[in-house]
Coordinates of C-alpha atoms (C1' of nucleotides) in Angstrom, one line a residue:
Chain A
M1 CA 126.1 55.6 64.2
R2 CA 123.0 54.7 61.7
V3 CA 119.8 56.6 62.8
L4 CA 116.8 57.2 61.4
P5 CA 115.0 61.0 61.4
D6 CA 111.4 61.0 62.0
V7 CA 110.2 63.3 59.3
A8 CA 107.4 61.8 57.7
G9 CA 108.5 61.0 54.1
I10 CA 111.8 59.9 54.9
D11 CA 111.7 56.4 55.4
R12 CA 115.0 55.7 55.6
T13 CA 118.6 55.8 57.4
F14 CA 121.7 58.1 57.5
D15 CA 124.8 58.1 58.8
Y16 CA 126.8 60.2 61.2
V17 CA 129.1 60.5 63.4
V18 CA 129.8 61.7 67.6
P19 CA 131.3 64.6 68.0
A20 CA 134.5 63.3 70.0
D21 CA 133.8 66.0 72.9
W22 CA 131.2 64.1 74.1
D23 CA 132.8 60.8 74.5
A24 CA 135.2 62.4 77.2
P25 CA 135.1 61.1 80.2
G26 CA 132.6 62.1 82.1
D27 CA 130.2 63.9 79.7
P28 CA 127.2 62.6 80.0
R29 CA 126.3 62.6 76.5
G30 CA 128.1 59.9 75.9
A31 CA 126.6 57.2 77.9
I32 CA 122.8 58.0 76.4
V33 CA 124.1 57.9 73.1
Q34 CA 122.8 53.9 72.3
P35 CA 120.0 52.4 70.1
G36 CA 116.5 53.7 70.7
S37 CA 118.4 57.3 71.8
L38 CA 117.0 60.2 70.2
V39 CA 119.1 62.9 69.4
R40 CA 118.9 65.9 66.9
I41 CA 120.9 65.7 63.2
D42 CA 121.5 68.6 61.0
L43 CA 120.1 66.8 57.6
H44 CA 119.8 68.9 54.3
G45 CA 119.8 71.8 55.7
R46 CA 117.6 71.6 58.6
R47 CA 117.5 70.6 62.3
V48 CA 115.6 67.7 62.6
G49 CA 114.8 64.7 65.6
A50 CA 116.3 61.2 64.5
W51 CA 116.2 57.6 66.4
V52 CA 119.8 56.1 66.5
L53 CA 119.4 52.8 65.4
E54 CA 123.0 51.3 65.3
V55 CA 126.3 51.9 66.7
D56 CA 129.4 51.0 65.0
V57 CA 128.6 50.7 61.4
A58 CA 130.7 50.9 58.2
P59 CA 129.3 54.4 56.2
P60 CA 128.6 53.9 52.8
E61 CA 131.0 54.5 50.1
G62 CA 132.2 58.2 49.5
V63 CA 129.8 59.9 51.9
T64 CA 131.6 62.7 54.7
L65 CA 129.8 62.1 57.9
R66 CA 128.5 65.0 59.8
P67 CA 128.6 65.1 63.3
L68 CA 125.4 64.5 65.6
A69 CA 123.9 67.7 66.7
K70 CA 122.8 67.1 70.0
V71 CA 121.3 64.0 72.5
S72 CA 117.8 64.8 73.5
S73 CA 116.7 61.4 75.4
L74 CA 116.9 57.7 76.1
G75 CA 114.8 55.4 74.2
P76 CA 113.1 52.1 73.7
P77 CA 115.9 49.7 74.6
V78 CA 116.9 47.0 72.0
D79 CA 114.2 44.8 72.3
V80 CA 111.4 47.2 71.8
L81 CA 113.7 48.6 69.3
D82 CA 113.5 44.7 67.7
L83 CA 109.7 44.5 68.1
A84 CA 108.7 47.6 66.4
R85 CA 111.2 46.5 63.4
A86 CA 109.2 43.6 63.5
T87 CA 105.7 45.5 64.0
A88 CA 106.7 47.8 61.5
W89 CA 107.2 45.2 59.0
R90 CA 104.3 43.0 60.0
W91 CA 101.7 45.9 59.6
Y92 CA 103.4 47.5 56.3
G93 CA 104.2 50.7 58.5
R94 CA 107.1 52.7 58.9
L95 CA 109.9 52.6 61.4
A96 CA 109.2 56.2 63.1
N97 CA 105.7 56.0 63.1
V98 CA 106.5 52.4 65.5
L99 CA 109.7 54.1 67.7
T100 CA 106.8 57.1 68.2
T101 CA 104.6 55.0 70.1
A102 CA 108.3 53.0 72.1
S103 CA 109.7 56.2 72.6
P104 CA 109.4 58.2 76.1
P105 CA 106.6 61.5 76.3
T106 CA 109.4 63.4 77.6
A107 CA 113.1 63.4 77.6
V108 CA 114.7 60.8 80.0
R109 CA 118.4 61.5 80.1
A110 CA 119.1 59.1 83.2
L111 CA 116.7 56.3 84.8
P112 CA 116.1 56.5 88.2
L113 CA 117.2 53.8 90.5
A114 CA 115.3 50.7 90.5
R115 CA 113.5 49.6 93.6
P116 CA 114.0 45.6 94.9
H117 CA 110.8 43.5 93.1
V118 CA 108.0 43.2 95.4
V119 CA 106.4 39.3 95.8
A120 CA 102.6 40.1 95.6
P121 CA 101.2 37.4 98.3
Q122 CA 98.5 35.0 96.7
G123 CA 94.7 36.1 97.1
A124 CA 92.0 33.6 99.0
G125 CA 90.7 33.0 95.5
V126 CA 91.6 30.9 92.1
S127 CA 95.2 30.3 91.9
Y128 CA 96.5 31.7 88.4
D129 CA 100.2 30.6 88.6
E130 CA 99.9 27.6 86.6
A131 CA 99.1 30.0 83.9
F132 CA 102.5 31.2 83.5
A133 CA 104.6 28.2 84.2
T134 CA 104.9 27.4 80.6
A135 CA 106.1 30.1 77.6
A136 CA 103.6 28.9 75.5
P137 CA 100.9 32.1 75.1
L138 CA 97.6 31.1 76.4
V139 CA 94.0 32.7 76.5
L140 CA 92.3 32.2 79.8
R141 CA 88.3 32.6 79.3
L142 CA 87.0 34.1 82.3
P143 CA 83.3 34.7 82.8
P144 CA 82.4 38.5 82.6
A145 CA 81.6 38.7 86.8
D146 CA 85.1 37.2 87.4
D147 CA 87.9 40.2 88.2
A148 CA 91.6 39.7 86.3
F149 CA 93.4 40.9 89.4
D150 CA 94.1 37.5 90.5
V151 CA 95.9 37.0 87.1
L152 CA 97.8 39.9 87.3
A153 CA 99.0 39.1 90.6
A154 CA 100.2 35.6 89.3
A155 CA 101.9 37.4 86.8
T156 CA 104.0 40.0 89.5
R157 CA 104.9 36.8 91.1
R158 CA 107.3 36.0 88.1
G159 CA 108.8 39.7 88.4
N160 CA 108.5 42.7 86.1
A161 CA 105.4 42.3 84.3
L162 CA 103.8 43.7 81.5
I163 CA 100.2 44.3 82.1
L164 CA 98.0 45.7 78.8
A165 CA 93.9 47.0 79.9
P166 CA 91.8 48.3 77.5
S167 CA 90.9 51.7 78.9
V168 CA 93.1 54.1 80.9
D169 CA 90.9 54.0 83.9
E170 CA 91.2 50.3 84.2
A171 CA 94.7 50.2 83.6
R172 CA 95.1 53.6 86.7
T173 CA 92.8 51.0 88.6
F174 CA 94.8 47.8 88.2
A175 CA 98.2 49.9 88.9
T176 CA 96.5 51.1 92.0
R177 CA 95.6 47.6 93.1
L178 CA 98.4 46.2 92.7
R179 CA 100.3 49.2 94.3
R180 CA 97.8 47.9 97.5
S181 CA 99.7 44.6 97.5
G182 CA 103.3 46.0 97.9
V183 CA 104.4 45.7 94.0
I184 CA 106.1 48.3 91.7
V185 CA 104.3 49.6 89.4
A186 CA 104.5 52.4 86.5
L187 CA 102.1 53.7 84.4
H188 CA 103.0 53.6 81.1
P189 CA 103.2 56.0 79.4
R190 CA 103.7 58.7 82.4
D191 CA 106.3 56.2 84.2
W192 CA 108.0 55.2 81.0
A193 CA 111.8 55.5 82.6
V194 CA 110.5 53.5 86.0
G195 CA 109.7 50.8 83.7
A196 CA 113.1 51.4 81.5
A197 CA 114.8 50.7 85.4
G198 CA 112.7 47.9 86.1
A199 CA 108.9 47.2 87.4
T200 CA 105.7 46.3 86.9
V201 CA 104.2 48.5 83.7
V202 CA 100.5 48.8 83.4
G203 CA 98.9 50.7 80.3
V204 CA 96.9 50.8 77.7
R205 CA 97.3 49.7 73.9
A206 CA 101.0 51.8 73.9
A207 CA 102.4 50.2 76.7
A208 CA 103.3 46.9 74.0
F209 CA 106.3 48.9 73.6
A210 CA 107.2 50.3 76.7
P211 CA 110.6 48.8 78.2
V212 CA 110.0 46.8 80.8
R213 CA 113.7 46.1 82.3
D214 CA 113.7 42.1 83.4
L215 CA 110.5 41.5 82.0
A216 CA 109.1 38.0 83.1
A217 CA 105.8 38.0 82.0
I218 CA 102.8 39.8 79.7
V219 CA 99.1 39.9 80.1
V220 CA 96.4 41.8 77.9
V221 CA 93.1 41.6 79.8
D222 CA 90.1 41.5 77.7
E223 CA 91.6 41.1 74.3
H224 CA 88.3 40.7 72.6
V225 CA 88.2 45.1 73.2
E226 CA 88.5 46.6 69.3
T227 CA 90.9 49.6 71.6
Y228 CA 93.9 47.1 71.4
Q229 CA 93.5 47.9 67.3
E230 CA 95.9 50.9 66.8
E231 CA 93.6 53.0 64.0
R232 CA 96.8 55.3 62.5
M233 CA 99.0 53.8 60.3
P234 CA 100.7 51.0 61.1
T235 CA 97.6 49.1 62.4
W236 CA 99.1 47.5 64.8
H237 CA 96.9 44.9 67.1
A238 CA 98.4 44.7 70.8
R239 CA 97.7 41.6 71.5
D240 CA 99.4 40.3 68.8
V241 CA 102.4 42.9 69.5
C242 CA 102.7 41.7 73.2
I243 CA 102.3 37.8 71.7
D244 CA 105.6 38.5 69.3
R245 CA 107.2 40.4 72.4
A246 CA 106.4 37.2 75.1
R247 CA 107.7 34.7 72.3
R248 CA 111.0 37.1 71.8
A249 CA 112.1 37.6 74.9
G250 CA 111.0 33.7 76.1
V251 CA 108.2 35.0 79.0
P252 CA 104.4 33.5 79.3
C253 CA 102.1 35.5 77.4
V254 CA 98.3 35.3 79.1
L255 CA 94.5 37.0 77.3
T256 CA 92.1 37.2 79.3
S257 CA 88.6 37.6 78.1
P258 CA 85.4 36.4 78.4
A259 CA 84.8 35.4 75.1
P260 CA 87.8 35.2 73.4
T261 CA 88.8 36.3 69.8
L262 CA 89.3 33.6 66.6
D263 CA 92.5 35.7 66.4
A264 CA 93.7 35.1 70.3
L265 CA 92.6 31.4 69.7
A266 CA 94.5 31.6 66.5
L267 CA 97.9 32.3 68.1
A268 CA 97.4 30.4 71.4
D269 CA 95.5 27.7 73.3
E270 CA 92.4 28.4 75.6
R271 CA 92.4 27.5 79.3
A272 CA 88.2 27.6 79.9
P273 CA 86.5 27.4 83.3
S274 CA 84.1 24.6 84.6
R275 CA 80.8 25.2 83.1
A276 CA 79.3 25.6 86.5
V277 CA 81.7 28.3 87.1
E278 CA 81.6 30.0 83.7
R279 CA 77.5 30.3 84.1
A280 CA 77.8 31.5 87.3
G281 CA 79.9 34.1 86.1
W282 CA 77.1 35.0 83.4
P283 CA 74.2 36.6 84.3
I284 CA 70.2 35.2 83.1
V285 CA 69.9 36.7 79.3
D286 CA 66.4 37.3 78.1
V287 CA 65.6 37.4 74.6
V288 CA 62.3 39.1 73.6
D289 CA 61.7 38.1 69.9
R290 CA 60.7 41.2 68.0
R291 CA 59.5 39.3 64.5
R292 CA 56.1 39.4 65.3
D293 CA 56.0 42.5 66.8
D294 CA 53.8 45.8 65.3
V295 CA 57.3 47.9 65.1
G296 CA 55.7 51.0 63.6
H297 CA 55.3 54.5 65.6
G298 CA 56.5 53.8 69.3
G299 CA 57.4 50.2 68.5
L300 CA 60.8 49.8 70.4
F301 CA 59.5 49.0 74.0
S302 CA 57.9 45.7 73.9
E303 CA 55.7 44.2 76.6
R304 CA 58.7 42.4 78.6
I305 CA 60.4 45.6 78.7
V306 CA 57.4 47.5 80.6
S307 CA 57.7 44.7 83.1
V308 CA 61.1 44.6 83.8
L309 CA 60.8 48.8 84.1
R310 CA 58.2 48.2 87.1
G311 CA 61.0 47.1 89.7
E312 CA 63.1 48.4 92.3
G313 CA 67.0 49.7 91.4
P314 CA 68.5 50.6 88.4
V315 CA 67.7 50.1 84.5
V316 CA 69.9 50.9 81.6
C317 CA 68.3 50.9 77.6
V318 CA 71.1 50.7 75.6
L319 CA 70.6 51.7 71.3
N320 CA 72.4 52.5 68.6
R321 CA 73.0 56.3 67.4
T322 CA 70.8 57.7 64.9
G323 CA 72.1 57.7 61.0
R324 CA 74.0 54.1 61.8
S325 CA 70.6 52.2 62.3
R326 CA 69.2 52.1 58.5
L327 CA 67.8 48.3 59.0
L328 CA 65.0 46.9 56.6
A329 CA 62.9 44.3 57.6
C330 CA 59.8 42.3 55.6
A331 CA 56.5 44.3 57.0
P332 CA 54.4 40.4 56.7
C333 CA 56.7 38.2 58.3
G334 CA 59.3 40.8 60.0
E335 CA 62.0 38.9 58.9
L336 CA 65.2 41.3 58.7
A337 CA 66.8 41.8 55.2
R338 CA 70.5 40.3 55.1
C339 CA 72.7 39.9 53.0
E340 CA 72.2 35.6 51.7
R341 CA 76.4 35.4 51.2
C342 CA 78.1 37.1 54.2
H343 CA 74.6 37.6 56.5
S344 CA 75.0 41.6 57.0
A345 CA 72.6 43.8 57.0
V346 CA 71.7 45.0 53.3
T347 CA 70.9 48.3 52.4
Q348 CA 67.6 49.4 49.8
R349 CA 69.6 50.9 46.9
D350 CA 67.9 53.9 44.7
D351 CA 66.5 51.7 42.1
G352 CA 65.1 49.2 44.6
A353 CA 68.0 46.7 44.8
L354 CA 69.4 45.1 48.2
A355 CA 72.8 45.8 48.4
C356 CA 75.3 44.2 51.0
G357 CA 77.5 46.8 53.0
Q358 CA 80.2 44.1 53.1
C359 CA 80.3 42.1 50.6
A360 CA 78.7 44.2 48.0
M361 CA 76.8 41.9 46.7
I362 CA 73.4 42.7 44.9
R363 CA 70.2 40.5 45.6
P364 CA 66.1 42.2 43.5
A365 CA 64.1 43.2 47.0
L366 CA 62.5 40.0 47.9
C367 CA 62.2 38.8 51.5
A368 CA 64.3 35.6 51.6
S369 CA 62.0 34.3 54.3
C370 CA 58.3 34.0 52.8
G371 CA 59.0 36.1 49.4
S372 CA 57.7 39.1 49.9
Q373 CA 58.1 42.4 48.1
Q374 CA 57.2 44.5 50.9
L375 CA 59.7 46.0 52.6
K376 CA 60.2 48.5 55.8
N377 CA 62.4 50.6 57.1
L378 CA 63.2 50.6 60.9
R379 CA 64.8 53.8 62.8
L380 CA 64.8 55.6 65.8
G381 CA 67.4 58.1 67.3
V382 CA 68.0 57.6 71.3
T383 CA 66.8 60.9 71.9
R384 CA 63.3 60.1 70.7
A385 CA 63.5 56.6 72.6
R386 CA 63.6 58.7 75.4
E387 CA 60.8 60.3 75.3
E388 CA 58.8 57.5 74.6
L389 CA 60.5 55.9 77.5
E390 CA 59.8 58.3 79.5
A391 CA 56.0 58.5 79.2
L392 CA 56.2 54.4 78.8
A393 CA 57.6 54.0 82.7
Q394 CA 56.0 57.8 83.8
R395 CA 59.0 58.8 85.4
P396 CA 62.5 60.7 84.2
V397 CA 64.9 59.0 81.8
A398 CA 68.9 60.2 82.0
E399 CA 70.2 60.2 78.3
V400 CA 73.7 59.0 78.1
T401 CA 75.7 59.6 74.9
A402 CA 79.6 59.8 73.9
E403 CA 78.8 63.3 73.4
H404 CA 76.8 64.3 75.9
E405 CA 74.5 63.5 79.0
R406 CA 71.3 65.1 79.1
G407 CA 67.9 64.7 81.0
D408 CA 67.7 63.9 85.0
R409 CA 70.8 63.2 86.4
T410 CA 69.1 61.2 89.7
S411 CA 67.4 58.9 87.7
D412 CA 67.8 55.8 88.0
L413 CA 66.4 55.3 84.5
Y414 CA 69.0 55.6 81.1
I415 CA 69.4 55.0 77.8
G416 CA 72.2 55.9 75.2
T417 CA 74.7 54.3 72.7
E418 CA 76.9 51.9 74.0
A419 CA 78.7 54.6 75.8
V420 CA 76.0 54.6 78.7
L421 CA 77.7 50.9 79.6
H422 CA 80.9 52.3 80.4
Q423 CA 79.0 55.5 82.2
V424 CA 76.8 53.4 84.3
R425 CA 78.9 51.2 87.0
S426 CA 75.9 49.1 88.2
A427 CA 72.3 48.3 87.2
R428 CA 69.5 45.8 87.5
A429 CA 68.9 45.0 84.1
V430 CA 70.9 46.2 81.3
V431 CA 67.9 46.5 77.9
F432 CA 69.4 46.1 74.4
L433 CA 66.2 47.9 72.6
D434 CA 67.6 47.0 68.7
F435 CA 70.6 44.3 69.0
D436 CA 70.2 43.7 65.2
Q437 CA 71.9 46.7 64.6
E438 CA 74.9 45.1 66.6
L439 CA 74.8 42.0 65.1
L440 CA 74.5 42.4 61.3
A441 CA 76.7 45.6 60.9
P442 CA 78.7 44.9 57.9
R443 CA 81.8 44.3 59.3
F444 CA 83.5 40.8 59.4
R445 CA 83.9 40.9 63.1
A446 CA 80.2 42.1 63.9
G447 CA 79.0 38.9 65.5
E448 CA 82.5 39.5 68.4
Q449 CA 81.9 43.3 68.6
A450 CA 78.2 42.4 69.9
M451 CA 79.6 39.8 71.8
G452 CA 82.0 42.6 73.7
L453 CA 78.5 44.5 74.5
L454 CA 76.7 41.8 75.9
V455 CA 79.9 41.5 78.1
R456 CA 79.7 44.9 79.3
A457 CA 76.0 44.5 79.8
A458 CA 76.7 41.3 82.0
R459 CA 79.5 43.4 84.1
V460 CA 77.4 45.8 85.0
V461 CA 74.7 43.4 85.9
G462 CA 76.9 41.0 87.5
G463 CA 76.5 37.4 87.5
R464 CA 73.7 34.9 88.0
A465 CA 73.6 34.9 91.6
A466 CA 73.7 38.4 91.5
G467 CA 70.4 38.4 89.8
G468 CA 70.5 40.9 87.2
R469 CA 69.3 40.6 83.7
V470 CA 70.8 41.5 80.3
V471 CA 67.5 41.7 78.0
V472 CA 67.9 41.4 74.4
Q473 CA 65.7 42.4 71.9
T474 CA 66.0 41.2 68.6
R475 CA 64.6 39.8 65.3
L476 CA 67.4 36.8 65.5
P477 CA 66.9 35.3 68.5
R478 CA 68.4 32.1 67.1
H479 CA 71.4 34.3 66.3
E480 CA 74.7 32.4 67.7
V481 CA 76.2 35.4 69.6
I482 CA 73.0 35.6 71.5
D483 CA 72.4 31.6 71.6
A484 CA 76.4 31.8 73.4
A485 CA 75.1 34.7 75.5
L486 CA 72.3 32.9 76.4
H487 CA 73.8 29.8 77.3
A488 CA 77.2 31.4 78.9
D489 CA 79.1 29.2 76.4
P490 CA 81.1 31.9 74.2
G491 CA 82.2 28.6 72.7
R492 CA 79.5 28.7 70.9
L493 CA 79.8 31.9 68.9
V494 CA 83.3 30.5 68.3
A495 CA 82.7 27.4 66.3
A496 CA 79.7 29.4 64.2
E497 CA 82.2 32.6 63.7
R498 CA 85.0 29.6 62.5
E499 CA 82.7 28.2 60.0
T500 CA 81.7 31.5 58.4
R501 CA 85.7 32.7 58.5
T502 CA 86.7 29.6 57.0
A503 CA 84.9 29.7 54.0
L504 CA 84.6 33.4 52.9
G505 CA 88.2 33.2 54.0
Y506 CA 88.3 36.1 56.3
P507 CA 90.9 36.7 59.6
P508 CA 92.2 34.5 61.5
F509 CA 92.3 32.1 58.2
S510 CA 93.8 34.4 56.2
A511 CA 96.0 37.7 55.6
L512 CA 93.6 40.7 54.7
A513 CA 94.9 44.2 53.6
V514 CA 93.0 47.3 52.3
V515 CA 94.8 49.3 50.1
S516 CA 93.9 53.3 49.4
G517 CA 94.9 56.8 48.7
V518 CA 96.3 58.3 44.9
A519 CA 98.9 55.8 45.2
A520 CA 96.9 52.9 45.5
P521 CA 95.8 52.5 42.2
A522 CA 100.2 52.4 40.8
F523 CA 100.4 50.2 44.0
V524 CA 97.9 48.0 43.6
D525 CA 99.4 47.4 39.3
R526 CA 102.7 47.0 40.5
L527 CA 101.2 44.2 42.7
G528 CA 100.4 42.8 40.0
S529 CA 99.6 39.0 39.8
T530 CA 102.2 37.7 42.5
A531 CA 101.8 34.2 43.2
G532 CA 100.2 33.5 45.7
I533 CA 98.0 36.4 46.8
D534 CA 94.4 37.8 45.4
V535 CA 93.9 40.9 44.8
M536 CA 90.0 42.3 44.8
G537 CA 88.8 45.9 44.1
P538 CA 88.6 48.5 43.2
N539 CA 85.6 49.1 45.8
D540 CA 85.1 52.8 46.4
G541 CA 88.7 53.5 45.5
R542 CA 90.0 50.6 48.1
W543 CA 91.5 47.7 46.8
L544 CA 91.7 44.0 48.8
V545 CA 94.9 41.9 49.1
R546 CA 94.1 38.7 50.8
A547 CA 97.0 36.5 51.2
P548 CA 97.1 33.1 52.8
D549 CA 99.5 34.0 56.2
H550 CA 100.8 37.0 56.9
A551 CA 104.5 36.5 56.8
T552 CA 103.5 35.8 52.6
L553 CA 101.3 39.3 53.2
A554 CA 104.2 41.6 54.3
E555 CA 106.6 39.4 52.0
V556 CA 105.0 40.4 49.2
L557 CA 104.1 43.5 50.1
A558 CA 107.5 45.1 51.0
A559 CA 108.4 43.8 47.7
V560 CA 106.5 45.9 45.5
E561 CA 108.1 49.7 44.8
R562 CA 105.9 51.9 47.0
P563 CA 104.9 54.6 44.2
P564 CA 105.1 58.5 44.8
G565 CA 101.6 59.8 47.1
R566 CA 99.7 59.4 49.7
L567 CA 99.2 55.6 50.3
R568 CA 97.3 53.9 52.9
V569 CA 97.6 50.0 53.6
E570 CA 95.8 49.1 56.0
V571 CA 96.6 45.2 57.4
D572 CA 93.9 43.4 59.6
P573 CA 91.2 46.3 58.8
H574 CA 89.2 46.3 61.0
R575 CA 86.1 46.9 57.5
V576 CA 86.2 44.7 54.5
Chain B
dC1 C1' 108.8 66.6 55.2
dG2 C1' 111.0 70.8 52.9
dG3 C1' 114.9 73.3 50.7
dA4 C1' 117.1 73.6 46.8
dC5 C1' 117.7 74.4 42.1
dA6 C1' 115.9 74.1 37.5
dA7 C1' 112.4 74.7 34.0
dG8 C1' 108.2 77.2 32.7
dC9 C1' 105.7 81.1 32.1
dT10 C1' 104.0 86.2 32.3
dG11 C1' 104.8 91.1 31.5
dA12 C1' 107.4 95.5 29.9
Chain C
dC1 C1' 115.3 88.8 31.3
dA2 C1' 113.8 89.7 36.0
dG3 C1' 110.8 88.4 39.7
dC4 C1' 107.2 84.8 40.3
dT5 C1' 105.1 80.1 40.0
dT6 C1' 105.5 74.7 39.7
dG7 C1' 107.7 70.1 39.4
dT8 C1' 111.2 67.1 40.8
dC9 C1' 114.9 65.4 43.6
dC10 C1' 117.5 64.2 47.2
dG11 C1' 119.0 64.6 52.0
dG12 C1' 124.8 60.9 55.1

DNA sequence: CGGACAAGCTGA
DNA sequence: CAGCTTGTCCGG
């Protein structure tokens, strides 16, 4: 019996024997000990948990095997075990970390009886059955106003489906709706054993590793949402894990999104709705060009906003948190100071030069548009903005941030950070007071993430027919993100992003890893000048490793002997 | 990770 | 040289 301890710092397997009495007929312990199961072992003087990886292995010469101490629980089935191995390899992480995610939250000694599969009835809307007809992964572009439920129902018509949603709330809602149409649903991770026995499984990111007996289809809802990437090591992405899982199982995998990411499009074919359908599912987008405005005191609210505030019905204003906002604009012409190379916002260093937060490029403090040397800071926090908005609207304003809610709860005028878009379900208008913060964030996925915000806003105001509006105040009115939302055509953003990322060698046109921690210098040193990869840095104690693809990257990283000490290797970093 | 054991340091 | 700290090694 080969086992892997769940102890950080021990990344190797050990061999044990199953105590003879467990194998006696009628003893349940013998049946629970199988690959994936959780056991307890005596290791070097202490009792620790471990996963059974293999049974019937030939132990190495000259070691006396100790018996397993205890069996705790059933664990991930073999297909998930293989998926976990592949994930640990692809994202350069420890298998034990992935197996923790794949294991039941509380001990499972036996599986419940599976209830017979129920076929959800076909609804009145569009049929998505055809999307599941082939085993090749597919991206379904659904406009913001369209619900993914019909897609999920189609998935369950094939058998037990695995359905991932970006948030716990959405997962719960989908689970409830599917149950209402008669489908047997396990909500992951609570109903781990129900899924293992055979049911449609609904959950968030971690459900990518949920056991699903007789898995027939996988759906990842809103694949563009960032919560699908694990932030601890290994930094696996549930979308990519699901595509791999579907391929291994030979079942269809459908990703949905109003604005698919380049990463998804690199792995799956896209099916887009007709222009008419897509346009109908996006709201009207108003772009307010602020380059000519006076942005001094009180300049956060343009004339256009004042008129929006006058109408009936709830209005939501979105502004980024204080502190994160540090933008420079040219005083005479209003142009934003951006990096010439990667177009991120730049900050001014103590010596006056402009430095890019993303690619570390440095240039003199000159406006790229008019050559002026006069630059000014733009900054304003939510609390101040609320006071101004209250004065402007002459009625109470509720303030919503991720941390707290303040002000008048009965008000239908809200202001807050992007958290406000999660808390206010429906509104007549959503106003982005300063969208440039999003567009120019020093992350190479900033554009897609900004698009994600517009999608959220679009859902709050509803489709074109609902009459709602998304108002975007910006100094970059021609930015491809705004252009794409304005025309209800996310393809425009994809085209622009593809060009930039190809030119800069960013994913999905390369595979990246950021290496940091005390052991990083030694690790990078051992990486040396391996053929086929680039090592850049150090920048702030972090090195960037770039390979043409993930197979190469994983191969190269695994070939290096891991030096002692803390080492963080972030594959697919969201910040570079 | 954390226990075992060895080598190094200190004070009487 | 007992009694303690610090470092390195290794687990079936």
